[in-house]
Coordinates of C-alpha atoms in Angstrom, one line a residue:
Chain A
X458 CA 38.3 100.4 63.4
X459 CA 36.0 103.1 64.6
X460 CA 32.2 103.7 63.3
X461 CA 33.6 106.7 61.5
X462 CA 36.5 105.0 60.2
X463 CA 34.7 102.7 58.7
X464 CA 32.1 105.4 56.9
X465 CA 35.9 107.3 55.7
X466 CA 37.1 103.9 54.4
X467 CA 34.0 103.4 52.5
X468 CA 34.3 106.7 50.9
X469 CA 37.7 106.4 50.4
X470 CA 37.5 103.2 48.5
X471 CA 34.8 104.0 46.2
X472 CA 36.4 107.6 45.6
X473 CA 39.4 105.9 44.7
X474 CA 37.8 104.0 42.0
X475 CA 35.0 106.3 40.3
X476 CA 35.8 109.8 40.1
X477 CA 32.3 110.9 40.0
X478 CA 31.8 110.4 43.3
X479 CA 32.1 113.6 45.3
X480 CA 31.2 114.9 48.6
X481 CA 29.6 118.0 49.7
X482 CA 28.6 119.5 52.9
X483 CA 29.6 121.9 55.8
X484 CA 33.5 121.7 56.7
X485 CA 33.6 118.2 55.1
X486 CA 37.2 119.3 53.4
X487 CA 39.7 121.4 55.1
X488 CA 38.6 121.1 58.5
X489 CA 38.0 117.2 58.4
X490 CA 34.3 116.9 59.1
X491 CA 32.6 117.6 62.3
X492 CA 32.6 114.0 63.2
X493 CA 36.0 113.3 61.0
X494 CA 34.0 111.0 58.9
X495 CA 35.8 112.9 55.9
X496 CA 39.3 113.2 57.7
X497 CA 42.1 113.2 54.7
X498 CA 39.7 112.8 51.8
X499 CA 40.4 116.5 50.5
X500 CA 44.1 116.0 50.7
X501 CA 43.4 112.8 48.6
X502 CA 41.0 113.9 46.1
X503 CA 41.4 117.8 46.2
X504 CA 38.7 120.7 46.6
X505 CA 36.8 119.9 43.8
X506 CA 35.6 116.6 44.9
X507 CA 35.4 117.1 48.7
X508 CA 33.8 120.4 48.5
X509 CA 33.1 122.7 51.6
X510 CA 29.8 124.5 51.3
X511 CA 28.4 127.7 52.5
X512 CA 25.8 126.9 55.6
X513 CA 23.1 126.5 53.3
X514 CA 21.5 123.2 53.7
X515 CA 18.8 123.3 51.1
X516 CA 21.5 124.2 48.4
X517 CA 23.8 121.5 49.8
X518 CA 21.1 118.5 48.9
X519 CA 19.5 120.7 46.0
X520 CA 22.9 121.1 44.5
X521 CA 23.5 117.0 45.0
X522 CA 20.2 116.3 43.0
X523 CA 21.6 118.4 40.3
X524 CA 25.1 117.0 40.6
X525 CA 23.1 113.5 40.3
X526 CA 21.2 114.7 37.3
X527 CA 24.4 116.0 36.1
X528 CA 25.8 112.7 36.3
X529 CA 27.7 112.4 39.5
X530 CA 27.2 110.4 42.5
X531 CA 27.2 112.9 45.0
X532 CA 27.4 112.4 49.0
X533 CA 26.0 115.2 50.9
X534 CA 26.8 115.6 54.4
X535 CA 24.4 117.4 56.4
X536 CA 26.0 118.6 60.3
X537 CA 23.2 117.2 61.9
X538 CA 19.7 115.9 62.0
X539 CA 18.1 119.2 62.9
X540 CA 19.8 121.1 59.9
X541 CA 18.0 118.7 57.7
X542 CA 15.0 120.4 58.2
X543 CA 16.4 123.2 55.9
X544 CA 16.7 121.1 53.1
X545 CA 13.4 118.9 53.4
X546 CA 11.9 120.6 50.6
X547 CA 14.9 119.2 48.4
X548 CA 14.6 115.8 50.2
X549 CA 11.0 115.3 49.8
X550 CA 10.2 117.1 46.8
X551 CA 13.0 116.9 44.7
X552 CA 15.2 114.2 45.9
X553 CA 12.6 111.2 46.3
X554 CA 10.4 112.4 43.4
X555 CA 12.2 113.0 40.3
X556 CA 12.6 109.5 39.6
X557 CA 9.0 108.5 39.5
X558 CA 7.3 111.6 38.3
X559 CA 9.9 111.6 35.1
X560 CA 8.6 108.0 34.5
X561 CA 11.9 107.0 35.5
X562 CA 13.8 109.0 33.1
X563 CA 15.3 110.8 35.4
X564 CA 17.6 108.7 38.2
X565 CA 19.3 110.1 41.2
X566 CA 22.3 108.3 42.4
X567 CA 22.8 110.1 45.8
X568 CA 23.5 110.0 49.2
X569 CA 22.5 112.4 52.0
X570 CA 24.1 111.5 55.4
X571 CA 23.9 112.9 58.7
X572 CA 24.0 112.1 62.5
X573 CA 21.0 112.5 64.5
X574 CA 19.5 111.3 68.3
X575 CA 20.6 112.2 71.8
X576 CA 24.4 112.8 72.3
X577 CA 25.3 114.5 75.5
X578 CA 23.6 117.7 76.7
X579 CA 23.1 119.6 73.0
X580 CA 19.4 120.3 73.9
X581 CA 16.4 120.4 71.7
X582 CA 17.9 121.7 68.6
X583 CA 20.7 119.5 68.0
X584 CA 19.4 116.2 69.1
X585 CA 16.2 114.9 67.0
X586 CA 15.3 112.0 65.2
X587 CA 13.6 112.3 61.4
X588 CA 13.5 108.7 60.2
X589 CA 9.9 108.3 61.1
X590 CA 9.2 111.6 58.9
X591 CA 11.8 110.4 56.1
X592 CA 11.3 106.8 56.1
X593 CA 7.2 107.6 55.2
X594 CA 8.6 109.5 51.8
X595 CA 8.0 107.2 49.0
X596 CA 11.0 107.0 46.5
X597 CA 13.6 107.6 49.5
X598 CA 15.7 104.5 50.7
X599 CA 16.5 105.3 54.4
X600 CA 19.0 103.8 56.0
X601 CA 20.1 103.6 60.0
X602 CA 23.6 102.1 60.6
X603 CA 24.6 100.7 64.2
X604 CA 27.8 99.3 63.7
X605 CA 31.2 99.4 62.4
X606 CA 30.6 96.4 59.7
X607 CA 27.3 97.6 58.7
X608 CA 28.3 101.0 58.1
X609 CA 31.2 100.3 56.1
X610 CA 29.0 98.0 53.7
X611 CA 26.0 99.7 54.1
X612 CA 27.6 103.4 53.0
X613 CA 29.3 101.4 50.0
X614 CA 25.8 100.2 48.8
X615 CA 24.2 103.4 49.2
X616 CA 26.9 105.3 47.3
X617 CA 26.8 102.7 44.5
X618 CA 22.8 102.3 44.1
X619 CA 21.3 104.4 41.4
X620 CA 18.7 105.4 43.9
X621 CA 18.5 108.5 46.4
X622 CA 19.5 107.2 49.9
X623 CA 19.0 108.9 53.2
X624 CA 21.9 107.4 55.3
X625 CA 21.4 108.1 59.2
X626 CA 24.3 107.8 61.5
X627 CA 24.3 108.3 65.4
X628 CA 26.3 110.9 67.2
X629 CA 27.3 108.7 70.1
X630 CA 28.3 106.0 67.7
X631 CA 31.3 107.5 65.9
X632 CA 33.7 106.2 68.1
X633 CA 32.4 102.6 68.7
X634 CA 34.7 100.1 67.8
X635 CA 34.7 96.8 65.9
X636 CA 35.6 95.1 63.0
X637 CA 34.9 95.0 59.6
X638 CA 34.3 91.7 57.9
X639 CA 35.4 92.4 54.3
X640 CA 34.0 88.9 53.4
X641 CA 30.5 90.1 54.6
X642 CA 27.9 89.0 51.7
X643 CA 24.9 89.8 53.8
X644 CA 22.5 92.6 51.9
X645 CA 23.5 95.8 54.2
X646 CA 19.9 96.7 53.2
X647 CA 18.2 94.1 55.3
X648 CA 17.2 93.6 58.6
X649 CA 20.1 91.6 60.8
X650 CA 19.4 89.2 63.1
X651 CA 22.2 90.2 65.9
X652 CA 21.3 87.9 68.6
X653 CA 19.0 84.8 68.0
X654 CA 16.4 84.0 70.7
X655 CA 13.1 81.8 70.7
X656 CA 10.8 83.8 73.3
X657 CA 10.9 87.8 72.7
X658 CA 11.5 89.4 68.9
X659 CA 13.1 92.4 70.3
X660 CA 13.2 94.9 66.9
X661 CA 15.6 98.4 67.1
X662 CA 18.2 100.4 65.0
X663 CA 20.9 102.6 65.4
X664 CA 22.5 103.8 68.8
X665 CA 19.5 102.3 71.1
X666 CA 20.2 98.9 69.6
X667 CA 23.3 99.0 71.9
X668 CA 21.1 99.4 74.8
X669 CA 18.9 96.7 73.9
X670 CA 21.8 94.5 73.6
X671 CA 23.2 95.6 76.9
X672 CA 19.7 94.4 78.6
X673 CA 19.1 91.4 77.2
X674 CA 21.0 89.3 79.4
X675 CA 19.1 91.0 82.8
X676 CA 15.8 90.6 80.7
X677 CA 16.7 86.8 79.9
X678 CA 17.6 85.9 83.8
X679 CA 14.8 87.7 85.3
X680 CA 12.1 86.3 82.8
X681 CA 14.1 82.7 82.3
X682 CA 13.5 83.3 78.3
X683 CA 15.9 84.1 75.3
X684 CA 15.7 87.2 73.3
X685 CA 16.2 87.5 69.5
X686 CA 17.6 90.9 69.1
X687 CA 16.8 92.2 65.4
X688 CA 18.8 95.4 64.2
X689 CA 16.2 96.8 61.3
X690 CA 19.3 98.8 59.3
X691 CA 16.5 99.7 56.2
X692 CA 13.9 101.9 57.4
X693 CA 12.4 102.1 53.6
X694 CA 11.9 99.6 52.6
X695 CA 11.2 97.6 55.5
X696 CA 12.5 94.2 55.5
X697 CA 9.0 92.3 57.0
X698 CA 10.2 89.1 56.1
X699 CA 12.9 89.0 58.3
X700 CA 10.6 90.3 61.1
X701 CA 8.0 87.8 60.4
X702 CA 10.3 84.8 60.5
X703 CA 11.4 85.9 63.9
X704 CA 7.8 86.8 65.2
X705 CA 6.5 83.6 64.3
X706 CA 9.1 81.7 66.3
X707 CA 9.0 83.8 69.3
X708 CA 5.2 84.9 69.5
X709 CA 6.2 88.0 71.1
X710 CA 7.5 91.6 69.7
X711 CA 9.4 94.5 71.5
X712 CA 9.8 97.6 69.7
X713 CA 12.7 99.9 71.1
X714 CA 13.5 103.7 69.3
X715 CA 15.0 106.5 70.5
X716 CA 12.7 108.6 69.1
X717 CA 9.8 110.4 70.5
X718 CA 7.1 107.6 70.8
X719 CA 3.8 109.4 69.3
X720 CA 4.2 109.1 65.5
X721 CA 7.7 107.1 66.1
X722 CA 9.4 104.8 63.2
X723 CA 8.2 101.9 65.5
X724 CA 4.8 102.6 65.3
X725 CA 5.0 101.3 61.6
X726 CA 6.4 98.1 62.8
X727 CA 3.6 97.4 65.4
X728 CA 0.8 98.3 63.5
X729 CA 2.2 96.4 60.7
X730 CA 2.5 93.1 63.4
X731 CA -1.1 93.7 64.2
X732 CA -2.5 93.9 61.0
X733 CA -0.8 90.8 59.8
X734 CA 0.8 88.6 62.4
X735 CA -2.0 89.2 64.9
X736 CA -3.0 85.4 65.5
X737 CA 0.9 84.6 65.9
X738 CA 1.2 87.1 68.9
X739 CA 0.9 85.7 72.5
X740 CA 1.0 89.0 73.9
X741 CA 0.2 92.9 73.0
X742 CA 3.4 94.1 71.4
X743 CA 5.5 96.3 73.6
X744 CA 6.5 99.8 72.2
X745 CA 9.7 101.3 74.4
X746 CA 10.4 105.1 72.9
X747 CA 11.3 108.5 74.1
X748 CA 9.2 110.8 75.7
X749 CA 6.9 113.4 73.7
X750 CA 9.2 116.0 74.8
X751 CA 11.5 118.3 72.8
X752 CA 14.9 117.3 74.3
X753 CA 16.2 119.0 77.6
X754 CA 20.0 120.2 78.0
X755 CA 19.9 119.0 81.5
X756 CA 21.5 115.5 82.0
X757 CA 19.3 114.0 84.3
X758 CA 15.9 115.4 82.3
X759 CA 17.9 114.4 79.0
X760 CA 18.4 111.0 80.1
X761 CA 14.8 110.5 81.2
X762 CA 13.4 111.8 78.1
X763 CA 15.0 108.9 76.2
X764 CA 15.2 104.9 76.8
X765 CA 17.8 103.6 78.5
X766 CA 19.7 100.1 79.6
X767 CA 17.9 100.4 82.8
X768 CA 14.1 101.5 81.6
X769 CA 14.4 99.2 78.7
X770 CA 15.3 96.3 81.0
X771 CA 12.7 97.3 83.6
X772 CA 9.9 97.6 81.2
X773 CA 10.2 94.5 79.2
X774 CA 10.8 92.5 82.5
X775 CA 7.1 94.2 83.6
X776 CA 5.5 93.5 80.6
X777 CA 7.1 89.9 80.3
X778 CA 5.6 89.2 83.9
X779 CA 2.3 90.8 82.7
X780 CA 2.0 88.4 80.0
X781 CA 3.3 85.0 81.3
X782 CA 6.5 84.9 81.0
Chain B
X107 CA 19.8 135.9 13.9
X108 CA 19.5 134.3 10.5
X109 CA 16.2 133.9 8.5
X110 CA 16.2 130.1 9.2
X111 CA 16.2 130.8 13.0
X112 CA 13.7 133.8 12.9
X113 CA 11.4 131.7 10.8
X114 CA 11.7 128.6 13.3
X115 CA 11.2 130.7 16.1
X116 CA 8.0 132.4 14.7
X117 CA 7.1 128.7 14.1
X118 CA 7.3 127.4 17.7
X119 CA 5.8 130.7 18.8
X120 CA 2.6 130.5 16.7
X121 CA 2.5 126.9 17.7
X122 CA 3.4 127.3 21.5
X123 CA 0.0 129.9 21.4
X124 CA -2.1 127.5 19.5
X125 CA -0.9 124.5 21.6
X126 CA -1.9 126.7 24.9
X127 CA -5.6 127.4 23.9
X128 CA -6.1 124.0 22.7
X129 CA -5.2 122.7 26.1
X130 CA -7.1 125.7 27.8
X131 CA -10.2 124.1 25.5
X132 CA -9.8 120.7 27.1
X133 CA -9.2 121.8 30.3
X134 CA -12.8 123.3 30.0
X135 CA -13.8 119.7 28.7
X136 CA -12.1 117.9 31.4
X137 CA -9.7 116.1 29.3
X138 CA -7.1 117.9 31.3
X139 CA -7.1 118.2 35.1
X140 CA -5.0 119.6 38.0
X141 CA -3.0 122.5 37.5
X142 CA -2.6 124.1 34.2
X143 CA -0.2 127.1 33.8
X144 CA -0.8 128.6 30.4
X145 CA 2.2 130.6 28.7
X146 CA 0.1 132.8 26.7
X147 CA 1.9 136.0 26.2
X148 CA 5.1 134.9 27.2
X149 CA 5.9 132.8 24.1
X150 CA 8.6 135.2 23.2
X151 CA 10.8 134.4 26.2
X152 CA 10.0 131.1 26.2
X153 CA 10.8 130.1 22.5
X154 CA 13.9 132.4 22.0
X155 CA 15.6 131.6 25.1
X156 CA 15.5 127.7 24.5
X157 CA 16.6 128.3 20.4
X158 CA 19.5 130.4 21.6
X159 CA 20.5 128.2 24.6
X160 CA 20.7 125.2 22.2
X161 CA 23.5 123.5 24.1
X162 CA 23.6 122.7 27.9
X163 CA 21.2 121.9 30.1
X164 CA 18.0 123.4 31.0
X165 CA 15.9 123.8 34.2
X166 CA 12.8 125.5 34.6
X167 CA 9.3 125.8 36.1
X168 CA 5.7 124.1 35.8
X169 CA 4.6 127.2 33.2
X170 CA 6.9 124.8 30.4
X171 CA 5.0 123.4 28.0
X172 CA 6.1 125.8 25.1
X173 CA 9.8 126.0 26.6
X174 CA 9.5 122.1 26.3
X175 CA 8.6 121.9 23.1
X176 CA 11.0 124.9 21.7
X177 CA 13.6 122.5 23.5
X178 CA 12.6 119.7 21.0
X179 CA 10.2 117.6 22.4
X180 CA 7.0 116.6 20.6
X181 CA 4.1 118.4 21.0
X182 CA 2.2 115.3 20.8
X183 CA 3.8 113.8 23.7
X184 CA 3.7 116.9 25.4
X185 CA 0.2 117.4 24.8
X186 CA -0.3 113.0 25.9
X187 CA 1.4 113.8 28.9
X188 CA -1.3 116.7 29.9
X189 CA -4.1 113.9 29.1
X190 CA -2.5 112.1 31.7
X191 CA -1.6 109.5 28.9
X192 CA 1.1 106.9 28.7
X193 CA 2.6 108.1 26.1
X194 CA 3.0 111.1 27.5
X195 CA 6.5 112.5 28.1
X196 CA 6.4 111.6 31.7
X197 CA 4.5 108.5 31.1
X198 CA 1.2 110.2 32.6
X199 CA 2.4 110.3 36.0
X200 CA 4.0 114.2 35.9
X201 CA 1.3 116.0 34.2
X202 CA 1.2 119.6 33.1
X203 CA 3.7 120.9 35.7
X204 CA 6.6 118.0 35.3
X205 CA 7.8 117.5 31.8
X206 CA 10.7 115.9 31.6
X207 CA 13.3 114.7 29.0
X208 CA 17.0 114.0 29.6
X209 CA 17.8 113.2 25.8
X210 CA 17.1 117.1 25.2
X211 CA 18.9 118.0 28.7
X212 CA 15.6 119.4 29.9
X213 CA 15.0 118.7 33.6
X214 CA 11.5 119.7 34.5
X215 CA 8.8 121.2 35.2
X216 CA 9.5 122.0 39.0
X217 CA 6.3 123.0 40.8
X218 CA 8.1 124.2 43.9
X219 CA 8.8 127.8 43.4
X220 CA 12.7 128.5 43.4
X221 CA 13.3 124.7 43.9
X222 CA 14.6 124.2 40.5
X223 CA 17.5 126.7 41.2
X224 CA 19.8 124.9 43.5
X225 CA 19.4 121.7 41.2
X226 CA 20.3 124.0 38.2
X227 CA 23.3 124.9 40.1
X228 CA 24.7 121.4 41.4
X229 CA 24.3 120.4 37.6
X230 CA 26.4 123.4 36.6
X231 CA 29.0 122.5 39.1
X232 CA 29.3 118.8 37.5
X233 CA 29.5 120.1 34.0
X234 CA 32.3 122.2 35.2
X235 CA 33.9 119.5 37.1
X236 CA 33.5 117.4 33.9
X237 CA 35.1 120.1 31.9
X238 CA 32.4 121.0 29.9
X239 CA 31.2 124.7 30.0
X240 CA 28.2 124.7 27.5
X241 CA 26.4 126.1 30.3
X242 CA 23.3 125.4 32.3
X243 CA 20.0 127.9 31.8
X244 CA 17.5 128.2 34.7
X245 CA 14.2 129.8 34.2
X246 CA 12.2 131.0 37.5
X247 CA 9.8 133.8 37.8
X248 CA 10.2 137.0 39.7
X249 CA 8.3 135.3 42.6
X250 CA 11.5 133.1 43.0
X251 CA 13.8 135.8 43.3
X252 CA 12.1 136.6 46.9
X253 CA 13.2 133.0 48.2
X254 CA 16.2 131.6 49.8
X255 CA 16.7 129.2 47.2
X256 CA 17.5 131.8 45.2
X257 CA 19.9 133.9 47.0
X258 CA 21.9 130.9 48.1
X259 CA 22.1 129.5 44.4
X260 CA 23.9 133.2 43.4
X261 CA 25.9 133.2 46.3
X262 CA 27.2 129.7 45.3
X263 CA 27.1 130.3 41.6
X264 CA 29.4 132.8 42.1
X265 CA 31.4 131.6 44.7
X266 CA 32.6 128.8 42.2
X267 CA 32.1 130.5 39.1
X268 CA 29.9 128.2 37.2
X269 CA 28.8 128.0 34.1
X270 CA 25.3 129.1 34.5
X271 CA 22.6 131.6 33.0
X272 CA 19.8 132.8 35.8
X273 CA 16.9 133.4 33.3
X274 CA 14.5 135.4 35.4
X275 CA 10.8 135.8 33.9
X276 CA 9.5 139.1 35.3
X277 CA 5.8 139.1 34.8
X278 CA 5.2 141.0 38.0
X279 CA 3.0 138.7 39.3
X280 CA 3.4 136.2 42.2
X281 CA 0.2 134.3 41.2
X282 CA -1.8 137.6 42.4
X283 CA 0.6 139.4 44.4
X284 CA 2.0 142.4 42.4
X285 CA 6.2 142.3 42.8
X286 CA 5.8 146.0 44.3
X287 CA 3.9 144.4 47.2
X288 CA 6.5 141.7 47.9
X289 CA 10.0 143.4 47.1
X290 CA 11.5 146.5 47.4
X291 CA 12.4 147.4 44.1
X292 CA 10.5 146.1 40.8
X293 CA 14.0 145.2 39.0
X294 CA 15.3 141.7 40.3
X295 CA 18.2 141.9 38.5
X296 CA 19.4 144.4 41.1
X297 CA 19.4 141.2 43.6
X298 CA 21.9 139.4 41.4
X299 CA 24.0 142.6 40.9
X300 CA 26.8 142.1 43.6
X301 CA 27.4 138.5 42.4
X302 CA 27.5 138.7 38.6
X303 CA 26.8 140.2 35.1
X304 CA 23.4 141.2 34.9
X305 CA 21.3 142.5 32.0
X306 CA 17.5 143.4 31.8
X307 CA 15.6 142.9 28.4
X308 CA 12.0 143.1 27.1
X309 CA 11.0 139.7 27.3
X310 CA 8.0 140.0 24.8
X311 CA 10.5 140.6 22.1
X312 CA 11.9 137.4 20.7
X313 CA 14.9 139.2 18.9
X314 CA 16.0 141.0 21.9
X315 CA 15.7 137.7 24.1
X316 CA 17.2 135.5 21.3
X317 CA 20.3 137.8 21.2
X318 CA 21.0 138.5 25.0
X319 CA 21.0 134.7 25.7
X320 CA 23.2 133.8 22.9
X321 CA 25.6 136.2 24.1
X322 CA 25.2 135.0 27.4
X323 CA 25.6 131.5 26.5
X324 CA 28.8 132.3 24.8
X325 CA 30.3 134.4 27.3
X326 CA 29.8 131.3 30.0
X327 CA 31.2 129.0 27.1
X328 CA 34.3 131.0 27.6
X329 CA 34.5 130.6 31.2
X330 CA 32.9 133.7 32.3
X331 CA 31.2 132.2 35.1
X332 CA 27.2 132.9 36.0
X333 CA 25.2 135.5 34.4
X334 CA 21.6 136.9 35.5
X335 CA 19.0 138.1 32.6
X336 CA 16.0 139.8 33.7
X337 CA 13.1 139.5 31.3
X338 CA 10.3 141.9 31.3
X339 CA 7.0 139.8 30.1
X340 CA 3.1 140.0 30.3
X341 CA 1.0 136.8 30.5
X342 CA -2.3 136.9 29.0
X343 CA -4.0 134.4 31.2
X344 CA -4.4 134.0 35.2
X345 CA -1.6 132.3 36.8
X346 CA -3.4 128.8 36.2
X347 CA -6.6 127.8 35.2
X348 CA -8.0 128.4 38.6
X349 CA -7.2 131.9 38.8
X350 CA -9.6 134.5 37.1
X351 CA -7.3 137.1 36.9
X352 CA -9.4 139.4 38.9
X353 CA -6.4 141.6 40.3
X354 CA -5.3 142.9 36.8
X355 CA -7.4 145.9 35.7
X356 CA -8.8 146.1 32.0
X357 CA -6.5 149.2 31.6
X358 CA -3.5 146.8 32.8
X359 CA -4.5 144.0 30.7
X360 CA -5.0 146.4 28.0
X361 CA -1.4 147.5 28.0
X362 CA -0.5 144.0 28.7
X363 CA -1.8 142.8 25.2
X364 CA -0.6 146.0 23.4
X365 CA 3.1 144.1 23.9
X366 CA 2.0 140.9 22.3
X367 CA 5.1 139.0 20.8
X368 CA 3.6 137.8 18.2
X369 CA 2.2 140.6 16.0
X370 CA 5.5 142.4 16.8
X371 CA 7.5 139.2 15.8
X372 CA 5.6 138.9 12.4
X373 CA 6.2 142.4 11.9
X374 CA 10.3 141.5 12.0
X375 CA 9.5 138.3 10.3
X376 CA 7.8 140.4 7.1
X377 CA 10.1 143.2 7.1
X378 CA 13.7 142.5 8.7
X379 CA 13.8 138.9 7.8
X380 CA 12.2 138.6 4.5
X381 CA 9.6 136.3 4.6
X382 CA 6.3 136.7 2.5
X383 CA 3.2 136.9 3.7
X384 CA 2.3 133.4 2.2
X385 CA 5.4 131.7 3.7
X386 CA 4.4 133.6 7.6
X387 CA 1.1 132.0 6.8
X388 CA 2.1 128.3 5.5
X389 CA 4.1 128.6 9.0
X390 CA 0.8 129.1 10.9
X391 CA -0.8 126.5 9.0
X392 CA 1.9 124.1 9.9
X393 CA 1.9 125.0 13.5
X394 CA -2.0 124.6 13.7
X395 CA -1.8 121.2 11.9
X396 CA 0.6 120.1 14.4
X397 CA -1.1 120.9 17.3
X398 CA -4.5 119.4 15.8
X399 CA -2.4 116.1 15.2
X400 CA -1.0 116.8 18.9
X401 CA -4.7 116.8 20.6
X402 CA -5.9 113.6 18.2
X403 CA -2.8 111.9 19.4
X404 CA -3.4 112.7 23.0
X405 CA -7.2 112.0 22.9
X406 CA -6.6 108.8 21.5
X407 CA -3.5 107.7 23.6
X408 CA -3.9 104.7 26.0
X409 CA -3.8 105.3 29.8
X410 CA -1.1 104.1 31.8
X411 CA -1.7 100.4 33.1
X412 CA -2.9 100.5 36.8
X413 CA 0.8 98.4 37.1
X414 CA 2.4 101.7 36.5
X415 CA 1.3 103.0 39.5
X416 CA 4.5 100.8 41.3
X417 CA 6.8 101.6 38.7
X418 CA 9.7 103.9 39.5
X419 CA 9.6 104.3 42.8
X420 CA 13.0 103.0 43.2
X421 CA 15.6 102.8 40.5
X422 CA 16.9 99.4 41.4
X423 CA 15.4 96.6 43.0
X424 CA 17.5 95.5 46.2
X425 CA 20.3 92.7 45.4
X426 CA 20.8 94.6 42.2
X427 CA 24.2 95.9 42.9
X428 CA 27.4 95.3 42.0
X429 CA 30.0 96.1 44.7

């Protein structure tokens, strides 16, 4: 199954069970979804439940908030992360706050999904990542999904929860292949140990996790060590428990993210580790992140703006040598 | 309008004004803090629109104390919210600008100008989907009609023929900027005309507001689709307590106060609805007593406990889901 098919299946299964679940977004219906996540659903559930909206992101999220108030469970799709900026007022001022400022009287069972990140030469206005801003908003659950199995389970949970959830996908993951384990009982909103190890904890999420996984063999060989790789899955709340358990075991932390380094999400993980686990660490944490530049169009420049398998491998090895590995 | 409803409207308008003056007084003493937007002068619209649109759902702005009370929220719980108390309608966490009560289908209390309009449109979509055409009423000021959320909402509501009443309270001022300096024309219904049925009314006359909103609600219930009503009003105070109202001349304020909705409707009470002077005075007395009680209640109510800080950030804790 492909990642996009896993998302589609999660939507389909739940829509079949609950007619309060509706989808809204640009080209989600007749067109079949820009990344084919909602393919076939309008034919099955009709235009009242799979709603093609005008290009008006503020209204896509703003209407979803109102639908949730009115008793529906909307799943809003924003075509790409950069467009979500037009809906930030609704996401941050409305979606995240109504439950708290009504003292729990209003609940918003809703999901806002969008893909983000560097794909292939889409340039500065179609390549960015916003988990750093959104995960810093109290009241919003933020989930980033990196594989087929997790995508299926996490989207189902996001839809079933009575909380507002921002569900982050990645443009390069839609055609990723994998299997769904229908008997998976792990909480998809908790961090997952993707690979066990004992010397270095490498924390990542979303698409760049694949690059981390691909670089591990070379790192382990060169440093003669073993790496534990953790997929964060939930960026708010953060599953510190799973992280702490791993870091206490390995005594070393590497944080890898695709986004611009300054103010990036990983800075929260590293500052938390510095505050809480300082005496458990045998080396200063290493952060590998994108450059502080808008994403350029040229392929060579584009690739130089984000971490890659090569740069991750090189940086971790250099850091390892410097720190006694 | 029936006599009973007229009496109810006058009572609530009078109560609303007394409530606002008490809120002002307690803002001065420091019992109420933050931003406090008084509705004095606009009671006719706030009360009559709520009484006419008694079914359905309501979304409104931060100038909503009187609307909340007219919708059925008890004045003492509204006042307690202004005082930041635990028994306030939003547990003391919302304040003056964020009054919520789903049991009365009243969803704020939104303090982002125009932000509530897309929410109301979404709710109207949900209601239509559920086969309920009672309608959603969304109230906003003239200032909101210059923003993108407003135009997007007109477009979507008209495209889906949603059961929604857009009620624009045009008091001519976006804080201190006159509508003439922010829009090419003074009548904002012109913006909605290409999309839906529109109507302009005198928002200072409770009987006019009541019949226009009632008629609109009944059309919406019959499946008419969205309707836009523009009500011309005048607020007697500044935008909020931190606004000294220096941008309006004494001449303008005199003209404004000549349109006072309370004496206008009192005259209607006596001459059109056959209330006696004594009956009107009894309503006024009852309203004053209710406001005094509300203040006493709020003043003596408990503060939220410190643990409330962390409550209701999320609805459900992790692992509390059935899939």
